[in-house]
Short mmCIF file of C-alpha atoms and ligand atoms in Angstrom, two decimals:
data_model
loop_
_atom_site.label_atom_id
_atom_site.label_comp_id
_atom_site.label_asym_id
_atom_site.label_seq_id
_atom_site.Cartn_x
_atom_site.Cartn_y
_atom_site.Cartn_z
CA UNK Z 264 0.00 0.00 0.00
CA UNK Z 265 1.57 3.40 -0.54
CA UNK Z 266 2.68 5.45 2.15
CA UNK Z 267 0.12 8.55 1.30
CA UNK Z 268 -2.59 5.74 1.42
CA UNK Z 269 -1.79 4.60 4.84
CA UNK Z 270 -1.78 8.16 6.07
CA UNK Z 271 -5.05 8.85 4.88
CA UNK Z 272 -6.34 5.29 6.50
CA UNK Z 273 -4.92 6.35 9.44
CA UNK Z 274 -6.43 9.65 9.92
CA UNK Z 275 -10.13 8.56 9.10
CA UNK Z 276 -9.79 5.82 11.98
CA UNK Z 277 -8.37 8.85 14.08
CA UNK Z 278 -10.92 11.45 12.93
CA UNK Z 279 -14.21 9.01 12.77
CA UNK Z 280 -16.54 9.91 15.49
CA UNK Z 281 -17.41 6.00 15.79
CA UNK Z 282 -15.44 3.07 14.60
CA UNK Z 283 -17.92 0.70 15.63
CA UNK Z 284 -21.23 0.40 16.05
CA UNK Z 285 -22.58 -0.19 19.42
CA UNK Z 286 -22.70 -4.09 20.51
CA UNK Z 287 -20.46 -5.12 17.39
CA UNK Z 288 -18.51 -7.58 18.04
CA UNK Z 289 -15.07 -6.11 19.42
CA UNK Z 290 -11.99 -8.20 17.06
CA UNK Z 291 -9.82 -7.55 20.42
CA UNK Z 292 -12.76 -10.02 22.32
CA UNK Z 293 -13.02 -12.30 19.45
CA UNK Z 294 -9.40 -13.09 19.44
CA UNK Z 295 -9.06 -13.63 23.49
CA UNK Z 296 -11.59 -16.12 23.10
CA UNK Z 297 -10.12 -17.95 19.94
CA UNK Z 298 -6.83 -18.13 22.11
CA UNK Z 299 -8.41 -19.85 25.20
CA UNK Z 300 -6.64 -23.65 25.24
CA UNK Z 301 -8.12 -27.01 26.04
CA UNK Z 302 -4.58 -28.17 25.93
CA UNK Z 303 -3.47 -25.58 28.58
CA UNK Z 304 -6.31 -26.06 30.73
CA UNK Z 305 -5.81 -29.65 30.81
CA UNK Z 306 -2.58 -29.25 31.70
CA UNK Z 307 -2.75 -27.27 34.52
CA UNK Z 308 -5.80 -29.38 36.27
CA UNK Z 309 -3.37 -32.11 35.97
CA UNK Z 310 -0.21 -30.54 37.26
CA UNK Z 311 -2.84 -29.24 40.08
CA UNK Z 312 -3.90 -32.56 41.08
CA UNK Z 313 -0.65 -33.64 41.15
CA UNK Z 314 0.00 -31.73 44.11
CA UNK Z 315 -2.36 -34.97 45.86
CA UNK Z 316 -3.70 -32.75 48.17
CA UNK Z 317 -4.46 -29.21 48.15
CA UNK Z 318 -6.56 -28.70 51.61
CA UNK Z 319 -5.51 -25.62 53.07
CA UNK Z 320 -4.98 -27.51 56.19
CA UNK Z 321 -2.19 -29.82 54.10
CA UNK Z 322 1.57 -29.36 54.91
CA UNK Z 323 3.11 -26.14 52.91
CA UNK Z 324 6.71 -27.10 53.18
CA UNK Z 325 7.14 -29.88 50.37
CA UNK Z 326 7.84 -29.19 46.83
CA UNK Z 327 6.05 -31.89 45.71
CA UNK Z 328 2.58 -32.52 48.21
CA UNK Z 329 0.01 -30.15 49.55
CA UNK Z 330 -1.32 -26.81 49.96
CA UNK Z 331 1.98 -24.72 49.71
CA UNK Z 332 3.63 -26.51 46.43
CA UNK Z 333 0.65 -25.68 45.09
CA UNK Z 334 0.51 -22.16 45.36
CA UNK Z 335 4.28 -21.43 44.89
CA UNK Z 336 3.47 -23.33 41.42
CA UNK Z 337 0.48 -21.51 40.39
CA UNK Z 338 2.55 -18.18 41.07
CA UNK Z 339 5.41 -19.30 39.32
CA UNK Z 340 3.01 -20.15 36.34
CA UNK Z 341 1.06 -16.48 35.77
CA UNK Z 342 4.15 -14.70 36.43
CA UNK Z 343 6.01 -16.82 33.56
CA UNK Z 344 3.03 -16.82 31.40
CA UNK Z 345 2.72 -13.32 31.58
CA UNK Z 346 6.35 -12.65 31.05
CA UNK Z 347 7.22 -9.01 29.51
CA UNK Z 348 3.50 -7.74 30.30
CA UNK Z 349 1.80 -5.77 33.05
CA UNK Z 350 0.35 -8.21 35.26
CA UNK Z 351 1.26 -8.49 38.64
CA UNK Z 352 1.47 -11.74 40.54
CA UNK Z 353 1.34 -11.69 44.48
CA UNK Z 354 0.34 -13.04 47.18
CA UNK Z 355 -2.45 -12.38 49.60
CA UNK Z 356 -2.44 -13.93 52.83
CA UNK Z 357 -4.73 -13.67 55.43
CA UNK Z 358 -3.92 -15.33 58.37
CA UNK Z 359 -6.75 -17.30 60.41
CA UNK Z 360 -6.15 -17.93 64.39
CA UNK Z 361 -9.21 -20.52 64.53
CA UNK Z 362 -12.72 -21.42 62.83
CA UNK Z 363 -14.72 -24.12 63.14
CA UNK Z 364 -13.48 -25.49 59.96
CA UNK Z 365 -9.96 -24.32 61.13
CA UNK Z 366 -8.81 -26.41 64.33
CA UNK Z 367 -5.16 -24.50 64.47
CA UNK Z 368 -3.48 -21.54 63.44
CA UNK Z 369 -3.50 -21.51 59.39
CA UNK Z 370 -2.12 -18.49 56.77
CA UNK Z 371 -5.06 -18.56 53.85
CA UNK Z 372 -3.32 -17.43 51.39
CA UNK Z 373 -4.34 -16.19 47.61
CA UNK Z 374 -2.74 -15.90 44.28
CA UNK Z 375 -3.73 -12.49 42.75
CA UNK Z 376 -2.62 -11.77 39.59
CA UNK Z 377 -3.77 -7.83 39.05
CA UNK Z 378 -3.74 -6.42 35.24
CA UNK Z 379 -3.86 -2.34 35.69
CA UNK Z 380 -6.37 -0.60 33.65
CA UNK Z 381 -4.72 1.92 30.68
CA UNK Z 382 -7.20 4.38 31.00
CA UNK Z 383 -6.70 6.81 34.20
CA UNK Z 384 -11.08 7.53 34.10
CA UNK Z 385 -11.60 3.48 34.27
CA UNK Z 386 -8.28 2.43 35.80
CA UNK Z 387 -9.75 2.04 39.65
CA UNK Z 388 -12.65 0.02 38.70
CA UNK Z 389 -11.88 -3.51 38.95
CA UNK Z 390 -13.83 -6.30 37.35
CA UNK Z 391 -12.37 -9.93 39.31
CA UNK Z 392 -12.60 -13.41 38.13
CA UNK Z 393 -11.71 -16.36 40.86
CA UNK Z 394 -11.41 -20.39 41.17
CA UNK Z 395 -10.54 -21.92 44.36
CA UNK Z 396 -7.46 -23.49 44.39
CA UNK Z 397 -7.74 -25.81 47.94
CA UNK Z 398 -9.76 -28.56 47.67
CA UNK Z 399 -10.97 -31.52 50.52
CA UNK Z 400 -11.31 -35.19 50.34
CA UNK Z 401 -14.99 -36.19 52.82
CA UNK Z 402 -13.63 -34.07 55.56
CA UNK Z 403 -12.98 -30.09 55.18
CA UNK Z 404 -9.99 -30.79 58.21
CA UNK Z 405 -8.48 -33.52 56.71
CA UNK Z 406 -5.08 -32.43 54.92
CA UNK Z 407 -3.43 -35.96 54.92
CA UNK Z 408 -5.87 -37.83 52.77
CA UNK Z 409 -5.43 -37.53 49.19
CA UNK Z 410 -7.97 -34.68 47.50
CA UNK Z 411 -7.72 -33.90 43.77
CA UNK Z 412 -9.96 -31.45 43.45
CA UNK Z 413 -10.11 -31.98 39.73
CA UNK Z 414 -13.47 -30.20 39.11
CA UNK Z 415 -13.77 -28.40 42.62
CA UNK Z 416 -12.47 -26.38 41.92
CA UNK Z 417 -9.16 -27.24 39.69
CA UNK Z 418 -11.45 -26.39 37.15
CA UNK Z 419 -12.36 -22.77 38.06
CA UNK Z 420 -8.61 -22.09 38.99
CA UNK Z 421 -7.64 -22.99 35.30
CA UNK Z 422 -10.40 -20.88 33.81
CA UNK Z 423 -9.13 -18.34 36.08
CA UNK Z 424 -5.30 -18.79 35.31
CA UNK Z 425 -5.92 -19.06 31.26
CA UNK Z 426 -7.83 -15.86 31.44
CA UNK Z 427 -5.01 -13.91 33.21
CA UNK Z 428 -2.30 -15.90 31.04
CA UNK Z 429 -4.38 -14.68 27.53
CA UNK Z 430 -6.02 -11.35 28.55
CA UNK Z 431 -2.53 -9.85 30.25
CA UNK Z 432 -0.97 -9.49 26.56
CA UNK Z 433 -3.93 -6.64 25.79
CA UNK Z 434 -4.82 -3.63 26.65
CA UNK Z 435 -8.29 -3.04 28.84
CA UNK Z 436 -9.85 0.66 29.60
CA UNK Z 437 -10.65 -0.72 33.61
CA UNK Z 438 -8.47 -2.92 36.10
CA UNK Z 439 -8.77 -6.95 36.15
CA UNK Z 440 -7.62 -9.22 38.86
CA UNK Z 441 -6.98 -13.07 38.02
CA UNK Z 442 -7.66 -14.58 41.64
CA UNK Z 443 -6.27 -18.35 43.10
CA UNK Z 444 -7.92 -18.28 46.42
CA UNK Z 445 -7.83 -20.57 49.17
CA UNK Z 446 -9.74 -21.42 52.42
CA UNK Z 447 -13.07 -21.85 50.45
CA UNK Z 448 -13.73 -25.33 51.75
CA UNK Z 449 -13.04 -23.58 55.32
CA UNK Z 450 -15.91 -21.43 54.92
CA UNK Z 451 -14.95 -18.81 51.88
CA UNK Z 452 -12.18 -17.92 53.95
CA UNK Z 453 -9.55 -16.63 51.48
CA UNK Z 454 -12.51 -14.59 49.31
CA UNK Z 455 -13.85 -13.47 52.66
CA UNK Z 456 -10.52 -11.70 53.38
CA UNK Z 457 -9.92 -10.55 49.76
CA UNK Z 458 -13.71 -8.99 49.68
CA UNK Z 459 -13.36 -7.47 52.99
CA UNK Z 460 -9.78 -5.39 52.38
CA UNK Z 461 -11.25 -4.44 49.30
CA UNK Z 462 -14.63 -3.20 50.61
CA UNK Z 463 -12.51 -1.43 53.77
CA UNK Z 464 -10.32 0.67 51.11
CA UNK Z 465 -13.36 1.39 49.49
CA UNK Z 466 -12.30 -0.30 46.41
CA UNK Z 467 -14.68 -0.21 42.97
CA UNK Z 468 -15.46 -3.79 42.10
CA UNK Z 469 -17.83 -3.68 39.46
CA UNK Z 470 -18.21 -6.93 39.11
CA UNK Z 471 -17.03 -10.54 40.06
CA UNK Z 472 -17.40 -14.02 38.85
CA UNK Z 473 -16.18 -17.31 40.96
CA UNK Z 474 -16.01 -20.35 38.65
CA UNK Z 475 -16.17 -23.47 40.67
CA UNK Z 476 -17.40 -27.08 39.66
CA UNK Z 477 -17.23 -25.75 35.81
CA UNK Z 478 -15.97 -29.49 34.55
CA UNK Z 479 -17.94 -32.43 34.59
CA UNK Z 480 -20.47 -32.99 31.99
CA UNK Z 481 -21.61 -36.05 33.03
CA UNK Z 482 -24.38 -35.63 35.87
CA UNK Z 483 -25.39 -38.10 38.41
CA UNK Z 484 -28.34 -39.06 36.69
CA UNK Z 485 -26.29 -40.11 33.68
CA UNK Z 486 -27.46 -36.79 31.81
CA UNK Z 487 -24.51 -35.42 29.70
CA UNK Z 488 -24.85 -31.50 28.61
CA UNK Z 489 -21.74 -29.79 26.94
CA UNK Z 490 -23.97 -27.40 25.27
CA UNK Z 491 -24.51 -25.30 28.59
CA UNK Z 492 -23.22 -23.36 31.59
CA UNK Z 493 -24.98 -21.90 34.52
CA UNK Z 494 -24.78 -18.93 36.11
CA UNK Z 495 -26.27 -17.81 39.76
CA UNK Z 496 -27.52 -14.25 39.91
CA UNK Z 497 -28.66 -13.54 43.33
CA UNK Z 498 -31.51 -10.54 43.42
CA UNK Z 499 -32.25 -8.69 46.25
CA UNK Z 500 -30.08 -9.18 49.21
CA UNK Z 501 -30.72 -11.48 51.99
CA UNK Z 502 -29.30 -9.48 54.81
CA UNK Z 503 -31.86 -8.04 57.28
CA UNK Z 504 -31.29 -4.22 56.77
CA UNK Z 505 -31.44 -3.18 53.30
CA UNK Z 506 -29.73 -0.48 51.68
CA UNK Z 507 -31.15 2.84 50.67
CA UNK Z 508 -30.69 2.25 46.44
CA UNK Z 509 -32.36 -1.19 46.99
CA UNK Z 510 -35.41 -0.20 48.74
CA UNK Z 511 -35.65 2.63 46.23
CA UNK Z 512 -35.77 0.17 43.34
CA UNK Z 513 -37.97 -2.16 44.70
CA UNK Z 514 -40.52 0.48 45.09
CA UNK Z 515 -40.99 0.69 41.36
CA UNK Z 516 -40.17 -3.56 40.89
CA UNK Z 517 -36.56 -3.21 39.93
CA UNK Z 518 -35.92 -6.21 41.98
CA UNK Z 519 -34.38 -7.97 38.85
CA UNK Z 520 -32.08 -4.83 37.91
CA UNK Z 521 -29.99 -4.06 40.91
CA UNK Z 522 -26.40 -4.67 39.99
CA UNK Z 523 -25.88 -8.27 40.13
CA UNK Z 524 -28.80 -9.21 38.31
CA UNK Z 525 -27.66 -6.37 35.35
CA UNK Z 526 -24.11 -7.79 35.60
CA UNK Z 527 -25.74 -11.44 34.61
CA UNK Z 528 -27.89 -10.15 32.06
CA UNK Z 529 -24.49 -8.72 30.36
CA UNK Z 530 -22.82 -11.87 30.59
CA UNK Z 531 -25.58 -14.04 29.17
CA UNK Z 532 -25.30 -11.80 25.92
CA UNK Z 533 -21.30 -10.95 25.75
CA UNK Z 534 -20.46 -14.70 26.59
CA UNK Z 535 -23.64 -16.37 23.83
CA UNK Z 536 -22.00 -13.44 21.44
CA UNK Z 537 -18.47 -14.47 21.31
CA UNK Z 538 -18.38 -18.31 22.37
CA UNK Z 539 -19.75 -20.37 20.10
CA UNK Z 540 -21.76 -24.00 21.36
CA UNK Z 541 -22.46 -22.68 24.21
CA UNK Z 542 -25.46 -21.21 26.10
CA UNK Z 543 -25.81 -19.51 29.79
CA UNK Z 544 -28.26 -20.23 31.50
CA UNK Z 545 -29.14 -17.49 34.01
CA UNK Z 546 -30.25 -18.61 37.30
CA UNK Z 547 -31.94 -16.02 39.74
CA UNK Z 548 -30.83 -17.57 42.27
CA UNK Z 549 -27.68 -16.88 45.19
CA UNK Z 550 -26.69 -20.59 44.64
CA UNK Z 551 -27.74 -24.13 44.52
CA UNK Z 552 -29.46 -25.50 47.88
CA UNK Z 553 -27.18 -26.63 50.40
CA UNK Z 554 -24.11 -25.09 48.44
CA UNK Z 555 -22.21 -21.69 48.89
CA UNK Z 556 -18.79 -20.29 46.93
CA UNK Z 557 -16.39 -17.40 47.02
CA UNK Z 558 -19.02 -14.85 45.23
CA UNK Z 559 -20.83 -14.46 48.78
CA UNK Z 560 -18.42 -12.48 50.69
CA UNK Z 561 -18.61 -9.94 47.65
CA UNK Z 562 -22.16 -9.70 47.53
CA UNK Z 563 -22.26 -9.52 51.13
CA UNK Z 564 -19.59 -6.24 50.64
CA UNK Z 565 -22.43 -4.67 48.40
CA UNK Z 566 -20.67 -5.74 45.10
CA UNK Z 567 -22.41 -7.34 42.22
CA UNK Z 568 -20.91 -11.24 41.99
CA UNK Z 569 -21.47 -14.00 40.13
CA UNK Z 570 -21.13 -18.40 40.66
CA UNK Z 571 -20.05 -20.42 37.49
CA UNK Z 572 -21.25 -23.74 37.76
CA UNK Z 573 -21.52 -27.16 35.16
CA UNK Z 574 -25.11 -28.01 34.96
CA UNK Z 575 -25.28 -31.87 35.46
CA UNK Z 576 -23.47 -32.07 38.80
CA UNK Z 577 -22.13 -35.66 39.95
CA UNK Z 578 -21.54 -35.12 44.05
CA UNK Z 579 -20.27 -39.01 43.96
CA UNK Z 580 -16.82 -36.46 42.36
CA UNK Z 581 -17.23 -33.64 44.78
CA UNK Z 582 -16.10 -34.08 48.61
CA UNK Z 583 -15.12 -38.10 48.51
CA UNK Z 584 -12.71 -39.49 49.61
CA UNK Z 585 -10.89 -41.37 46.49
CA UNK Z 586 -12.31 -44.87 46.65
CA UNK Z 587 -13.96 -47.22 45.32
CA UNK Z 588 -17.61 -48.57 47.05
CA UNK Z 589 -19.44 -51.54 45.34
CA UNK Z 590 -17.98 -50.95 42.36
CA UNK Z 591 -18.64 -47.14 41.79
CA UNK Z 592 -15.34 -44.60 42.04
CA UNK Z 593 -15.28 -41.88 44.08
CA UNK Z 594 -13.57 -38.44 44.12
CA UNK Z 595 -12.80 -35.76 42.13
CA UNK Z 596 -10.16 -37.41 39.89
CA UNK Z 597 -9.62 -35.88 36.28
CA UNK Z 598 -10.92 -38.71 34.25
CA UNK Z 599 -14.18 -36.85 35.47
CA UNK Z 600 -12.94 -34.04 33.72
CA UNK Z 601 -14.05 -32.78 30.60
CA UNK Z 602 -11.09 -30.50 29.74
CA UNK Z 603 -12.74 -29.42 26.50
CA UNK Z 604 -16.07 -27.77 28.30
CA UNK Z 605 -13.64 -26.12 30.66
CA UNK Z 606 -12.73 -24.31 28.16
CA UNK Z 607 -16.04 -23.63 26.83
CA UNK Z 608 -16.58 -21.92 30.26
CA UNK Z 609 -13.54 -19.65 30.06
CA UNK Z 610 -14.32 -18.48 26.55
CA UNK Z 611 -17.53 -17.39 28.05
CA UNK Z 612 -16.24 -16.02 30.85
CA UNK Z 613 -13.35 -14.39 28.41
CA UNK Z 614 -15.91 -12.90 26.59
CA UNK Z 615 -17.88 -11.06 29.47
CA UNK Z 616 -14.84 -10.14 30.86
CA UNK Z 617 -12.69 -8.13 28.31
CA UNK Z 618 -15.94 -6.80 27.00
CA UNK Z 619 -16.84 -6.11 30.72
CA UNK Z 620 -13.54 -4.27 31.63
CA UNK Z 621 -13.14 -2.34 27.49
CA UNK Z 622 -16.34 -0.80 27.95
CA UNK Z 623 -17.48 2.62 29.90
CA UNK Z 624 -18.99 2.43 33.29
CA UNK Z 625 -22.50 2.39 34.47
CA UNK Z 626 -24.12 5.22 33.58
CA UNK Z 627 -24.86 7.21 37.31
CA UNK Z 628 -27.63 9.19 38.38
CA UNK Z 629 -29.97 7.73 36.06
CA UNK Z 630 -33.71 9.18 36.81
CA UNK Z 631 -36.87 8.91 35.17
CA UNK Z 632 -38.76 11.65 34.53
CA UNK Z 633 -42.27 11.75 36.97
CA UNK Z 634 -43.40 15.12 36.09
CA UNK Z 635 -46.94 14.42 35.08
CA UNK Z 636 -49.73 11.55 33.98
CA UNK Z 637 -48.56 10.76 30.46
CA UNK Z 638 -47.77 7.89 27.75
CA UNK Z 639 -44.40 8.72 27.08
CA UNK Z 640 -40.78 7.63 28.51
CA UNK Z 641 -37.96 10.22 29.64
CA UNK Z 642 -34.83 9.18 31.05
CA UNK Z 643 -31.97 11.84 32.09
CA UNK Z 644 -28.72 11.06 33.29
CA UNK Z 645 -25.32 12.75 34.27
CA UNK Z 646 -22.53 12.21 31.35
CA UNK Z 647 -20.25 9.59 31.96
CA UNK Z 648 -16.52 10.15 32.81
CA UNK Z 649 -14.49 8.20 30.10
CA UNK Z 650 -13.58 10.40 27.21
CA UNK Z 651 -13.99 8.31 24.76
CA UNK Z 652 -17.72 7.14 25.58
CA UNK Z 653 -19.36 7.73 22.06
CA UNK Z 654 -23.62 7.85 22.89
CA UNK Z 655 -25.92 5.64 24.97
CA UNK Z 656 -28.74 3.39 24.43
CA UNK Z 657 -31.79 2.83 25.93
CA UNK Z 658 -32.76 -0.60 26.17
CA UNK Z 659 -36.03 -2.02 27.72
CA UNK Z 660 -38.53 -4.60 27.98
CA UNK Z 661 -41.91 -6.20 29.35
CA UNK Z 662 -42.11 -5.98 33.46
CA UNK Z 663 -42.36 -10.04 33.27
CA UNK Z 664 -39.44 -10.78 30.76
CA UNK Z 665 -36.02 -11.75 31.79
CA UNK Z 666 -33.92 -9.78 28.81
CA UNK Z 667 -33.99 -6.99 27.19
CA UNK Z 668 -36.51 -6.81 24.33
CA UNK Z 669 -36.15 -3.35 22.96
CA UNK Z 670 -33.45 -0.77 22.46
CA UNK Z 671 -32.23 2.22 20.91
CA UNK Z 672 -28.91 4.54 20.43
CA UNK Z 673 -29.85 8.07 21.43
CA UNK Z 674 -26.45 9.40 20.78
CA UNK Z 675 -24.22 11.70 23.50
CA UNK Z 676 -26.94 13.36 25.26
CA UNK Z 677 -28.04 13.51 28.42
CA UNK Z 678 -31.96 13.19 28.05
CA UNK Z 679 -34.15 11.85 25.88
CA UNK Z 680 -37.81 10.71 25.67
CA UNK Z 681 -38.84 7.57 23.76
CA UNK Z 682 -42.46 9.12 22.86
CA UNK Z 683 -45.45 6.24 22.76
CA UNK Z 684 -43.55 4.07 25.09
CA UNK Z 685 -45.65 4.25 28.54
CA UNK Z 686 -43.00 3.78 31.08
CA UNK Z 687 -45.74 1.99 33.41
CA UNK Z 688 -45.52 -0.84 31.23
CA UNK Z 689 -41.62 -1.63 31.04
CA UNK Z 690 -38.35 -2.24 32.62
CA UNK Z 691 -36.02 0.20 31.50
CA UNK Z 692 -32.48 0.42 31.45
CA UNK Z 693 -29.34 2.77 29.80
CA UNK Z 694 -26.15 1.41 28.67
CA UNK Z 695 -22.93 3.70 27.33
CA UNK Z 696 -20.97 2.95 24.47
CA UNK Z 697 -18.02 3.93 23.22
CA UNK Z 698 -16.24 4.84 19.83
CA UNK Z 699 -15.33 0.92 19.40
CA UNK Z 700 -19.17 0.05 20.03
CA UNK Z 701 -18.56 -1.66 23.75
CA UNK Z 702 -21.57 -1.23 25.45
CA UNK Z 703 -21.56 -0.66 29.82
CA UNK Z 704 -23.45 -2.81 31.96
CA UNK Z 705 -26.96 -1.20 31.69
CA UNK Z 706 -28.19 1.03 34.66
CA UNK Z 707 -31.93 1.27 36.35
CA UNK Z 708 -33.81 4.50 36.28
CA UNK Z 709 -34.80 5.99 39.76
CA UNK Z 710 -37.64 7.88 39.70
CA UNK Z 711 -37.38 11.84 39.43
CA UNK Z 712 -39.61 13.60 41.06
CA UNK Z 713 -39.48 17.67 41.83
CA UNK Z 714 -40.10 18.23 45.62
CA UNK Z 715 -44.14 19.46 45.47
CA UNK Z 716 -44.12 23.51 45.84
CA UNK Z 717 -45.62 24.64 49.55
CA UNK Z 718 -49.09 25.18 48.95
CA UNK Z 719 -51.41 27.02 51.88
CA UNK Z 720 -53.85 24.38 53.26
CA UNK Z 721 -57.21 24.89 51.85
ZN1 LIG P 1390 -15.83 -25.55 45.27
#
């Protein structure tokens, strides 16, 4: 191509207001996700495993056995992985004197692996994927016995560990941290310490995903399903007191648009957009029955969290010791493993993620317009920060459908009415965009109402 050429390609992508439209597919997502690895994945559930056992109450001195080899490895791994790039590999260590699933002094410690946002408006808000790397045979206390942990949660801490090794060689707008914690079959014990620190230095997580049990596709009614993932979106809080902004939606049924549920609905479509053969099946739901993982102590911190979870679950391969019982194996050994839907799982969560942490923020101070009785919709809203946020779009739906139904761009204003669209009858929601078309996690409308003028009592 000529030289003049080039020049003149090169200043139209400089001067075009918009490169993209809004909720194209983004080439830098597309090729994170084609780079995801079976192969790799495998690999490191197996050199996991190897470890025998990974219980955080297991002996950290050895090279070759328990909890400590295991972590010094997994360290060792992201920071040569992620040679010559930004990422940052530490430790995080939080040390517990006693709980009831701790019987003696015990450091939990973490892997973080912390990418730093390139764009100073986005760089402190921090999106955070996690697996659990500790794992138990039948007893959480037992750190003798041998305990894969192939699927719980080897699984999640590959997904977690391929993302940080892929996504570390781009660039994102916002902050990512690739987390390795520990203490989650001790009661959530590392993530409780992580989500804690972060919630004490007042830290913008805008969103966090655990992946654990995201492996077997084999259930324990014989069911196989490849073709699926699930994901728990837990609606309105179940502590006793509820905050202000929650009691303010629910007065106007925005009970499935506070910020987890919004954060779900974005991953459904980024992850079905990008990764192909494979569906998400939103669940509005904390978790399954009887079960808990590491996204609790974030929601519990007020941040919008995710759970990751296969959907045929075989508990005969969670929690067992490794033996075999009238024929039938137990434990979580790797032939239970099916490395290639692992993968499947990280391209989704690949997907949500970069497009999560390229796009603007949330949109803030998002009202609705209650000035009168009337058929039409407006929305107003304060600009957001980034500079290179493009327009926004309105997006809503029916008040009994799960997804968003409707939308449209409105370009960079501040406030605009959709006329003929009664806002008693839909959900609404506004997303930002910028130049390269990546679309925010949408935000819900609070009502706006001008304080009623003193009238004289008649
Ligand atoms: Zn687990």
């Amino acid at each position: 191509m000529p030289r003049n050429r080039i020049i003149a390609l090169l200043l139209a992508a400089s001067c075009a207001p918009a490169l993209a439209a809004p909720g194209d597919r983004n080439p830098q997502v597309s090729r994170i996700v084609e780079e995801i690895s079976a192969q790799r994945i495998e690999a490191t559930i197996r050199k996991l495993v190897s470890y025998g056992t990974r219980n955080s109450l297991s002996e950290t001195e050895s090279e070759t056995r328990g909890v400590g080899a295991a972590r010094r490895w997994i360290k060792s791994y992201l920071e040569s992985c992620s040679k010559g790039t930004p990422l940052q590999v530490a430790f995080d260590t939080h040390h517990v004197e006693s709980a009831p699933r701790v019987p003696r002094p015990t450091d939990i410690v973490n892997v973080v692996a912390t990418l730093p946002g390139t764009q100073p408006e986005s760089r402190d808000r921090v999106y955070i994927i996690s697996g659990h790397y500790d794992s138990m045979p039948s007893s959480p206390t037992d750190g003798e016995k041998d305990a894969p942990g192939a699927n719980d949660d080897a699984s999640g801490t590959a997904v977690s560990m391929e993302l940080a090794c892929v996504m570390s060689k781009y660039k994102f707008d916002s902050t990512i941290v690739f987390m390795a914690v520990a203490g989650e079959e001790q009661g959530l014990l590392g993530s409780t310490g992580y989500a804690k620190a972060a919630k004490a230095k007042g830290m913008d997580v805008a969103g966090m995903f655990t992946n654990d049990i995201v492996g077997n596709t084999k259930g324990a009614d014989g069911r196989v399903d490849r073709s699926r993932v699930r994901v728990f979106a837990e609606g309105v809080p179940s502590s006793k007191e509820l905050p202000d902004n929650v009691i303010a939606a629910l007065r106007t049924s925005g009970e499935n648009d506070l910020p987890t549920r919004q954060l779900g609905r974005y991953v459904k479509e980024a992850g079905e957009r990008y990764a192909q053969g494979i569906k998400v099946d939103l669940i509005w739901r904390r978790d399954r029955y009887l079960r808990g993982g590491d996204h609790f102590p974030f929601l519990e911190a007020g941040y919008a969290a995710l759970r990751f979870t296969e959907p045929s679950e075989d508990w005969r391969h969670q929690h067992q010791n490794v033996r075999v019982e009238d024929g039938v194996q137990f434990g979580d050994l790797p032939e239970f493993v099916d490395f290639g839907y692992v993968a499947q799982v990280a391209r989704v969560n690949a997907a949500a993620l970069a497009s999560l942490a390229l796009a603007p923020s949330v949109p803030r101070e998002v009202e609705m317009e209650n000035l009168r009785l009337e058929a039409d919709t407006t929305l107003r809203w304060k600009p957001n920060p980034e500079p290179d946020v493009a327009g926004y779009r309105i997006v809503w739906r029916e008040t009994t459908s799960a997804a968003w139904q409707h939308s449209t761009d409105v370009g960079n204003v501040t406030r605009h009415t959709l006329t003929g669209v009664s806002k008693d009858d839909f959900i609404f929601g506004l997303q930002a965009y910028d130049r390269d078309g990546n679309l925010s996690v949408a935000a819900y409308p609070k009502p706006y109402r001008p304080a009623p003028a003193t009238t004289p009592a008649k």
